Amino acid sequence: MNRIDEVVFKTLVPRSPVFTTRAVMRLAKTRSDVATRALNNLASRGLLTRVMRGMWADVRHPDFSPYVVVPHLLHGDVGYVSLLSALNLHGMIAQIPRAIHVVVAAQRRAITTVVGRYEFHQLSQELIGGHEPYGRLGLFELATPAKALFDVLYYSARKGRRFVRLPELEFPSGFRRREVESWIRRIPYRNLREAVRQRWNGIPNT
């Protein structure tokens, strides 16, 4: 096993099945072209998948999912999986969204990779939060069930009215109704706040 293979499979992949060329360069102390050539060779042998330029994944890893890519797309900025994607992961809706929905503080363009499409939805700073690390390794941030639902209600009430047709919901045990109401109170604009509250009050079985 050469130095780059060792870095990939003994150091990087045990931490996360998704990693960057830059991380390989740093740990292997090698140039970009050398690292890229070695990673392309691993991909040609079916040992890695090139997610996009400069990003790789071991899709055979038990902890791999398209959601694990999210932190690498954010480059250290605040963001978390939410909206319909989070509702699905929490078992609140059966529908699997066509894209992975990520809430961010600064607007970003959608990104399509070989493992999925990622759509970014901007929220003002006072409405960012309500998320926690997901899974055994905590490889990405996921909105709580209540915050994911709030985010959907918020966007459905704004101009453009995205997510206005909400799939049938199944509320998990321990769903925190007060958490939704707490986020509604944080909305700074009265008309929007009341529109979101009206949407929330119209949801049955909460």
Tab-separated table of N, CA and C in Angstrom, residues 38-175:
chain	number	residue	atom	x	y	z
A	38	ALA	N	-3.386	9.623	-8.271
A	38	ALA	CA	-3.556	8.435	-7.432
A	38	ALA	C	-5.025	8.190	-7.111
A	39	LEU	N	-5.777	9.258	-6.847
A	39	LEU	CA	-7.200	9.118	-6.533
A	39	LEU	C	-7.990	8.663	-7.756
A	40	ASN	N	-7.644	9.182	-8.911
A	40	ASN	CA	-8.286	8.721	-10.151
A	40	ASN	C	-8.012	7.245	-10.397
A	41	ASN	N	-6.823	6.790	-10.052
A	41	ASN	CA	-6.482	5.373	-10.201
A	41	ASN	C	-7.343	4.521	-9.278
A	42	LEU	N	-7.533	4.978	-8.036
A	42	LEU	CA	-8.404	4.246	-7.105
A	42	LEU	C	-9.846	4.223	-7.619
A	43	ALA	N	-10.281	5.331	-8.203
A	43	ALA	CA	-11.641	5.387	-8.756
A	43	ALA	C	-11.788	4.438	-9.943
A	44	SER	N	-10.772	4.346	-10.786
A	44	SER	CA	-10.835	3.462	-11.959
A	44	SER	C	-10.902	1.996	-11.541
A	45	ARG	N	-10.437	1.702	-10.336
A	45	ARG	CA	-10.472	0.324	-9.808
A	45	ARG	C	-11.733	0.079	-8.991
A	46	GLY	N	-12.630	1.073	-8.922
A	46	GLY	CA	-13.890	0.911	-8.204
A	46	GLY	C	-13.774	1.052	-6.709
A	47	LEU	N	-12.646	1.570	-6.221
A	47	LEU	CA	-12.429	1.691	-4.789
A	47	LEU	C	-12.904	3.040	-4.250
A	48	LEU	N	-12.998	4.036	-5.109
A	48	LEU	CA	-13.495	5.355	-4.744
A	48	LEU	C	-14.440	5.857	-5.828
A	49	THR	N	-15.229	6.860	-5.478
A	49	THR	CA	-16.093	7.548	-6.435
A	49	THR	C	-15.741	9.029	-6.417
A	50	ARG	N	-15.555	9.600	-7.592
A	50	ARG	CA	-15.313	11.042	-7.691
A	50	ARG	C	-16.660	11.744	-7.616
A	51	VAL	N	-16.941	12.375	-6.497
A	51	VAL	CA	-18.221	13.044	-6.280
A	51	VAL	C	-18.329	14.273	-7.169
A	52	MET	N	-17.292	15.074	-7.167
A	52	MET	CA	-17.167	16.255	-8.008
A	52	MET	C	-15.691	16.657	-7.963
A	53	ARG	N	-15.357	17.688	-8.654
A	53	ARG	CA	-13.943	18.088	-8.696
A	53	ARG	C	-13.417	18.345	-7.287
A	54	GLY	N	-12.349	17.645	-6.947
A	54	GLY	CA	-11.707	17.839	-5.657
A	54	GLY	C	-12.364	17.115	-4.498
A	55	MET	N	-13.390	16.304	-4.756
A	55	MET	CA	-14.105	15.606	-3.680
A	55	MET	C	-14.316	14.145	-4.054
A	56	TRP	N	-14.085	13.261	-3.075
A	56	TRP	CA	-14.133	11.825	-3.306
A	56	TRP	C	-14.925	11.138	-2.207
A	57	ALA	N	-15.372	9.914	-2.499
A	57	ALA	CA	-16.133	9.173	-1.495
A	57	ALA	C	-15.895	7.679	-1.641
A	58	ASP	N	-15.926	7.013	-0.511
A	58	ASP	CA	-15.986	5.552	-0.489
A	58	ASP	C	-17.459	5.199	-0.295
A	59	VAL	N	-18.163	4.994	-1.412
A	59	VAL	CA	-19.610	4.792	-1.333
A	59	VAL	C	-19.962	3.413	-0.773
A	60	ARG	N	-18.980	2.547	-0.612
A	60	ARG	CA	-19.223	1.220	-0.021
A	60	ARG	C	-19.215	1.293	1.501
A	61	HIS	N	-18.733	2.394	2.046
A	61	HIS	CA	-18.607	2.559	3.489
A	61	HIS	C	-19.990	2.539	4.136
A	62	PRO	N	-20.167	1.835	5.256
A	62	PRO	CA	-21.504	1.738	5.883
A	62	PRO	C	-22.069	3.077	6.331
A	63	ASP	N	-21.226	4.077	6.544
A	63	ASP	CA	-21.703	5.391	6.977
A	63	ASP	C	-21.862	6.373	5.818
A	64	PHE	N	-21.655	5.892	4.585
A	64	PHE	CA	-21.822	6.825	3.464
A	64	PHE	C	-23.299	7.040	3.149
A	65	SER	N	-23.640	8.269	2.871
A	65	SER	CA	-24.920	8.630	2.265
A	65	SER	C	-24.692	9.963	1.570
A	66	PRO	N	-25.555	10.344	0.636
A	66	PRO	CA	-25.382	11.652	-0.012
A	66	PRO	C	-25.396	12.816	0.974
A	67	TYR	N	-26.003	12.609	2.137
A	67	TYR	CA	-26.058	13.685	3.130
A	67	TYR	C	-24.678	14.009	3.706
A	68	VAL	N	-23.794	13.031	3.720
A	68	VAL	CA	-22.464	13.241	4.282
A	68	VAL	C	-21.651	14.234	3.447
A	69	VAL	N	-22.063	14.432	2.207
A	69	VAL	CA	-21.376	15.381	1.321
A	69	VAL	C	-21.623	16.828	1.755
A	70	VAL	N	-22.745	17.072	2.421
A	70	VAL	CA	-23.180	18.446	2.714
A	70	VAL	C	-22.113	19.302	3.383
A	71	PRO	N	-21.479	18.863	4.492
A	71	PRO	CA	-20.480	19.737	5.125
A	71	PRO	C	-19.339	20.120	4.192
A	72	HIS	N	-18.980	19.240	3.270
A	72	HIS	CA	-17.888	19.527	2.338
A	72	HIS	C	-18.304	20.565	1.304
A	73	LEU	N	-19.596	20.659	1.037
A	73	LEU	CA	-20.089	21.681	0.111
A	73	LEU	C	-20.157	23.051	0.774
A	74	LEU	N	-20.273	23.060	2.101
A	74	LEU	CA	-20.423	24.319	2.833
A	74	LEU	C	-19.094	24.987	3.149
A	75	HIS	N	-17.996	24.233	3.081
A	75	HIS	CA	-16.656	24.794	3.310
A	75	HIS	C	-16.571	25.557	4.629
A	76	GLY	N	-17.151	24.982	5.670
A	76	GLY	CA	-17.047	25.591	6.986
A	76	GLY	C	-18.150	26.579	7.330
A	77	ASP	N	-18.985	26.940	6.370
A	77	ASP	CA	-20.093	27.857	6.651
A	77	ASP	C	-21.219	27.112	7.383
A	78	VAL	N	-22.083	27.882	8.032
A	78	VAL	CA	-23.204	27.291	8.764
A	78	VAL	C	-24.239	26.751	7.785
A	79	GLY	N	-24.713	25.557	8.062
A	79	GLY	CA	-25.754	24.960	7.229
A	79	GLY	C	-26.166	23.616	7.792
A	80	TYR	N	-27.377	23.196	7.501
A	80	TYR	CA	-27.868	21.921	8.018
A	80	TYR	C	-28.958	21.375	7.103
A	81	VAL	N	-29.090	20.067	7.072
A	81	VAL	CA	-30.134	19.408	6.285
A	81	VAL	C	-31.469	19.670	6.966
A	82	SER	N	-32.458	20.110	6.182
A	82	SER	CA	-33.755	20.453	6.767
A	82	SER	C	-34.847	20.251	5.727
A	83	LEU	N	-36.007	20.900	6.001
A	83	LEU	CA	-37.145	20.882	5.079
A	83	LEU	C	-37.567	19.434	4.794
A	84	LEU	N	-37.959	19.139	3.572
A	84	LEU	CA	-38.492	17.806	3.280
A	84	LEU	C	-37.454	16.705	3.494
A	85	SER	N	-36.179	17.028	3.256
A	85	SER	CA	-35.127	16.024	3.466
A	85	SER	C	-35.083	15.586	4.918
A	86	ALA	N	-35.136	16.544	5.835
A	86	ALA	CA	-35.099	16.203	7.257
A	86	ALA	C	-36.379	15.496	7.690
A	87	LEU	N	-37.522	15.966	7.185
A	87	LEU	CA	-38.783	15.301	7.538
A	87	LEU	C	-38.756	13.837	7.114
A	88	ASN	N	-38.168	13.564	5.960
A	88	ASN	CA	-38.054	12.186	5.497
A	88	ASN	C	-37.114	11.371	6.385
A	89	LEU	N	-35.970	11.944	6.730
A	89	LEU	CA	-35.015	11.225	7.579
A	89	LEU	C	-35.593	10.938	8.960
A	90	HIS	N	-36.439	11.836	9.444
A	90	HIS	CA	-37.081	11.633	10.749
A	90	HIS	C	-38.309	10.715	10.657
A	91	GLY	N	-38.641	10.248	9.457
A	91	GLY	CA	-39.789	9.363	9.296
A	91	GLY	C	-41.121	10.078	9.351
A	92	MET	N	-41.125	11.402	9.156
A	92	MET	CA	-42.372	12.169	9.229
A	92	MET	C	-43.122	12.191	7.910
A	93	ILE	N	-42.399	11.987	6.804
A	93	ILE	CA	-43.039	11.861	5.498
A	93	ILE	C	-42.421	10.675	4.777
A	94	ALA	N	-43.208	10.029	3.931
A	94	ALA	CA	-42.707	8.884	3.171
A	94	ALA	C	-42.021	9.326	1.889
A	95	GLN	N	-42.385	10.493	1.400
A	95	GLN	CA	-41.846	11.000	0.139
A	95	GLN	C	-40.354	11.274	0.256
A	96	ILE	N	-39.581	10.759	-0.702
A	96	ILE	CA	-38.144	11.029	-0.755
A	96	ILE	C	-37.927	12.207	-1.706
A	97	PRO	N	-37.443	13.333	-1.235
A	97	PRO	CA	-37.263	14.508	-2.103
A	97	PRO	C	-36.281	14.221	-3.234
A	98	ARG	N	-36.493	14.884	-4.362
A	98	ARG	CA	-35.581	14.711	-5.497
A	98	ARG	C	-34.221	15.325	-5.222
A	99	ALA	N	-34.176	16.337	-4.371
A	99	ALA	CA	-32.924	16.987	-4.010
A	99	ALA	C	-32.777	16.982	-2.498
A	100	ILE	N	-31.549	17.117	-2.040
A	100	ILE	CA	-31.283	17.261	-0.617
A	100	ILE	C	-31.370	18.736	-0.281
A	101	HIS	N	-32.240	19.077	0.674
A	101	HIS	CA	-32.487	20.471	1.031
A	101	HIS	C	-31.607	20.874	2.212
A	102	VAL	N	-30.856	21.950	2.018
A	102	VAL	CA	-29.926	22.434	3.030
A	102	VAL	C	-30.259	23.885	3.347
A	103	VAL	N	-30.443	24.186	4.614
A	103	VAL	CA	-30.690	25.563	5.049
A	103	VAL	C	-29.346	26.223	5.364
A	104	VAL	N	-29.157	27.436	4.852
A	104	VAL	CA	-27.893	28.156	5.010
A	104	VAL	C	-28.160	29.610	5.385
A	105	ALA	N	-27.132	30.273	5.904
A	105	ALA	CA	-27.251	31.693	6.243
A	105	ALA	C	-26.931	32.578	5.047
A	106	ALA	N	-26.091	32.094	4.131
A	106	ALA	CA	-25.713	32.858	2.931
A	106	ALA	C	-26.144	32.082	1.696
A	107	GLN	N	-26.800	32.762	0.772
A	107	GLN	CA	-27.375	32.089	-0.389
A	107	GLN	C	-26.299	31.401	-1.231
A	108	ARG	N	-26.632	30.244	-1.741
A	108	ARG	CA	-25.752	29.469	-2.614
A	108	ARG	C	-26.559	28.907	-3.774
A	109	ARG	N	-25.871	28.659	-4.855
A	109	ARG	CA	-26.517	28.011	-5.992
A	109	ARG	C	-26.617	26.504	-5.760
A	110	ALA	N	-27.616	25.891	-6.383
A	110	ALA	CA	-27.759	24.440	-6.305
A	110	ALA	C	-26.543	23.771	-6.937
A	111	ILE	N	-26.211	22.600	-6.423
A	111	ILE	CA	-25.064	21.834	-6.921
A	111	ILE	C	-25.536	20.418	-7.241
A	112	THR	N	-25.168	19.933	-8.410
A	112	THR	CA	-25.482	18.557	-8.794
A	112	THR	C	-24.194	17.751	-8.848
A	113	THR	N	-24.175	16.632	-8.154
A	113	THR	CA	-23.012	15.743	-8.145
A	113	THR	C	-23.459	14.359	-8.610
A	114	VAL	N	-22.521	13.440	-8.679
A	114	VAL	CA	-22.870	12.081	-9.109
A	114	VAL	C	-23.665	11.335	-8.044
A	115	VAL	N	-23.667	11.834	-6.809
A	115	VAL	CA	-24.404	11.132	-5.748
A	115	VAL	C	-25.700	11.843	-5.365
A	116	GLY	N	-25.961	13.017	-5.929
A	116	GLY	CA	-27.206	13.707	-5.609
A	116	GLY	C	-27.165	15.180	-5.962
A	117	ARG	N	-28.342	15.790	-5.907
A	117	ARG	CA	-28.472	17.225	-6.145
A	117	ARG	C	-28.741	17.909	-4.808
A	118	TYR	N	-28.110	19.052	-4.613
A	118	TYR	CA	-28.199	19.777	-3.350
A	118	TYR	C	-28.760	21.172	-3.619
A	119	GLU	N	-29.851	21.494	-2.928
A	119	GLU	CA	-30.465	22.802	-3.056
A	119	GLU	C	-30.343	23.535	-1.726
A	120	PHE	N	-29.948	24.807	-1.793
A	120	PHE	CA	-29.675	25.602	-0.601
A	120	PHE	C	-30.751	26.659	-0.423
A	121	HIS	N	-31.213	26.808	0.813
A	121	HIS	CA	-32.316	27.709	1.129
A	121	HIS	C	-31.862	28.654	2.236
A	122	GLN	N	-31.875	29.934	1.926
A	122	GLN	CA	-31.351	30.922	2.864
A	122	GLN	C	-32.382	31.310	3.914
A	123	LEU	N	-31.918	31.380	5.162
A	123	LEU	CA	-32.710	31.901	6.264
A	123	LEU	C	-31.924	33.025	6.934
A	124	SER	N	-32.643	33.993	7.487
A	124	SER	CA	-31.971	35.055	8.228
A	124	SER	C	-31.335	34.467	9.486
A	125	GLN	N	-30.336	35.157	9.994
A	125	GLN	CA	-29.527	34.623	11.087
A	125	GLN	C	-30.357	34.256	12.314
A	126	GLU	N	-31.417	35.052	12.609
A	126	GLU	CA	-32.208	34.769	13.818
A	126	GLU	C	-33.046	33.504	13.690
A	127	LEU	N	-33.159	32.976	12.471
A	127	LEU	CA	-33.945	31.757	12.271
A	127	LEU	C	-33.076	30.541	11.978
A	128	ILE	N	-31.761	30.730	12.020
A	128	ILE	CA	-30.834	29.614	11.846
A	128	ILE	C	-30.655	28.911	13.191
A	129	GLY	N	-30.721	27.587	13.180
A	129	GLY	CA	-30.518	26.820	14.409
A	129	GLY	C	-31.452	25.635	14.465
A	130	GLY	N	-31.510	24.999	15.636
A	130	GLY	CA	-32.402	23.857	15.796
A	130	GLY	C	-31.926	22.620	15.065
A	131	HIS	N	-30.633	22.381	15.082
A	131	HIS	CA	-30.077	21.208	14.395
A	131	HIS	C	-29.060	20.533	15.300
A	132	GLU	N	-28.724	19.297	14.969
A	132	GLU	CA	-27.783	18.522	15.769
A	132	GLU	C	-27.086	17.499	14.889
A	133	PRO	N	-25.906	17.022	15.315
A	133	PRO	CA	-25.192	16.017	14.512
A	133	PRO	C	-26.039	14.759	14.346
A	134	TYR	N	-25.968	14.175	13.165
A	134	TYR	CA	-26.797	13.009	12.856
A	134	TYR	C	-25.945	11.749	12.761
A	135	GLY	N	-26.453	10.687	13.293
A	135	GLY	CA	-25.847	9.371	13.104
A	135	GLY	C	-24.707	9.075	14.055
A	136	ARG	N	-24.159	7.884	13.878
A	136	ARG	CA	-23.116	7.361	14.759
A	136	ARG	C	-21.892	8.263	14.813
A	137	LEU	N	-21.492	8.793	13.665
A	137	LEU	CA	-20.295	9.620	13.598
A	137	LEU	C	-20.602	11.114	13.558
A	138	GLY	N	-21.884	11.471	13.488
A	138	GLY	CA	-22.235	12.889	13.433
A	138	GLY	C	-21.642	13.590	12.238
A	139	LEU	N	-21.789	12.998	11.059
A	139	LEU	CA	-21.083	13.486	9.869
A	139	LEU	C	-21.766	14.662	9.186
A	140	PHE	N	-22.999	14.975	9.568
A	140	PHE	CA	-23.660	16.173	9.055
A	140	PHE	C	-24.678	16.639	10.075
A	141	GLU	N	-25.106	17.888	9.934
A	141	GLU	CA	-26.069	18.483	10.854
A	141	GLU	C	-27.488	18.317	10.297
A	142	LEU	N	-28.398	17.885	11.156
A	142	LEU	CA	-29.781	17.637	10.749
A	142	LEU	C	-30.728	18.435	11.634
A	143	ALA	N	-31.694	19.117	11.017
A	143	ALA	CA	-32.712	19.835	11.790
A	143	ALA	C	-33.500	18.857	12.648
A	144	THR	N	-33.896	19.302	13.835
A	144	THR	CA	-34.792	18.502	14.660
A	144	THR	C	-36.128	18.371	13.926
A	145	PRO	N	-36.966	17.407	14.299
A	145	PRO	CA	-38.270	17.284	13.637
A	145	PRO	C	-39.068	18.587	13.668
A	146	ALA	N	-39.075	19.264	14.819
A	146	ALA	CA	-39.844	20.504	14.940
A	146	ALA	C	-39.261	21.621	14.084
A	147	LYS	N	-37.932	21.726	14.046
A	147	LYS	CA	-37.321	22.799	13.266
A	147	LYS	C	-37.487	22.536	11.772
A	148	ALA	N	-37.390	21.281	11.360
A	148	ALA	CA	-37.595	20.946	9.948
A	148	ALA	C	-38.996	21.341	9.508
A	149	LEU	N	-39.982	21.061	10.365
A	149	LEU	CA	-41.353	21.423	10.028
A	149	LEU	C	-41.518	22.943	10.011
A	150	PHE	N	-40.932	23.615	10.990
A	150	PHE	CA	-40.994	25.085	10.985
A	150	PHE	C	-40.410	25.647	9.692
A	151	ASP	N	-39.257	25.143	9.273
A	151	ASP	CA	-38.628	25.649	8.054
A	151	ASP	C	-39.554	25.482	6.852
A	152	VAL	N	-40.235	24.343	6.775
A	152	VAL	CA	-41.188	24.113	5.683
A	152	VAL	C	-42.326	25.127	5.752
A	153	LEU	N	-42.893	25.310	6.932
A	153	LEU	CA	-44.003	26.254	7.093
A	153	LEU	C	-43.562	27.675	6.735
A	154	TYR	N	-42.349	28.024	7.142
A	154	TYR	CA	-41.837	29.368	6.879
A	154	TYR	C	-41.723	29.624	5.383
A	155	TYR	N	-41.121	28.690	4.659
A	155	TYR	CA	-40.966	28.886	3.215
A	155	TYR	C	-42.301	28.818	2.486
A	156	SER	N	-43.232	28.040	3.007
A	156	SER	CA	-44.536	27.926	2.346
A	156	SER	C	-45.354	29.203	2.482
A	157	ALA	N	-45.036	30.017	3.493
A	157	ALA	CA	-45.784	31.254	3.726
A	157	ALA	C	-45.116	32.471	3.093
A	158	ARG	N	-43.871	32.334	2.665
A	158	ARG	CA	-43.155	33.460	2.059
A	158	ARG	C	-43.559	33.642	0.598
A	159	LYS	N	-43.145	34.768	0.053
A	159	LYS	CA	-43.377	35.024	-1.369
A	159	LYS	C	-42.738	33.900	-2.170
A	160	GLY	N	-43.472	33.359	-3.120
A	160	GLY	CA	-43.004	32.202	-3.873
A	160	GLY	C	-43.644	30.915	-3.385
A	161	ARG	N	-43.946	30.873	-2.066
A	161	ARG	CA	-44.729	29.791	-1.467
A	161	ARG	C	-44.210	28.395	-1.847
A	162	ARG	N	-42.928	28.173	-1.662
A	162	ARG	CA	-42.374	26.836	-1.858
A	162	ARG	C	-42.877	25.911	-0.761
A	163	PHE	N	-42.964	24.640	-1.055
A	163	PHE	CA	-43.375	23.619	-0.089
A	163	PHE	C	-44.800	23.840	0.418
A	164	VAL	N	-45.627	24.522	-0.374
A	164	VAL	CA	-46.978	24.827	0.103
A	164	VAL	C	-47.821	23.554	0.192
A	165	ARG	N	-47.533	22.570	-0.658
A	165	ARG	CA	-48.262	21.294	-0.612
A	165	ARG	C	-47.461	20.303	0.212
A	166	LEU	N	-47.760	20.254	1.468
A	166	LEU	CA	-47.027	19.409	2.400
A	166	LEU	C	-47.574	17.984	2.358
A	167	PRO	N	-46.700	16.985	2.185
A	167	PRO	CA	-47.190	15.596	2.205
A	167	PRO	C	-47.812	15.261	3.559
A	168	GLU	N	-48.543	14.164	3.591
A	168	GLU	CA	-49.150	13.724	4.853
A	168	GLU	C	-48.070	13.484	5.892
A	169	LEU	N	-48.280	14.028	7.077
A	169	LEU	CA	-47.281	13.962	8.136
A	169	LEU	C	-47.588	12.859	9.145
A	170	GLU	N	-46.538	12.226	9.632
A	170	GLU	CA	-46.655	11.299	10.755
A	170	GLU	C	-45.736	11.823	11.854
A	171	PHE	N	-46.304	12.243	12.970
A	171	PHE	CA	-45.512	12.875	14.011
A	171	PHE	C	-44.841	11.819	14.892
A	172	PRO	N	-43.533	11.968	15.102
A	172	PRO	CA	-42.819	10.979	15.936
A	172	PRO	C	-43.164	11.147	17.403
A	173	SER	N	-42.919	10.120	18.161
A	173	SER	CA	-43.115	10.189	19.609
A	173	SER	C	-42.221	11.276	20.186
A	174	GLY	N	-42.791	12.099	21.038
A	174	GLY	CA	-42.006	13.157	21.659
A	174	GLY	C	-41.837	14.399	20.809
A	175	PHE	N	-42.608	14.500	19.720
A	175	PHE	CA	-42.516	15.701	18.882
A	175	PHE	C	-42.776	16.940	19.740
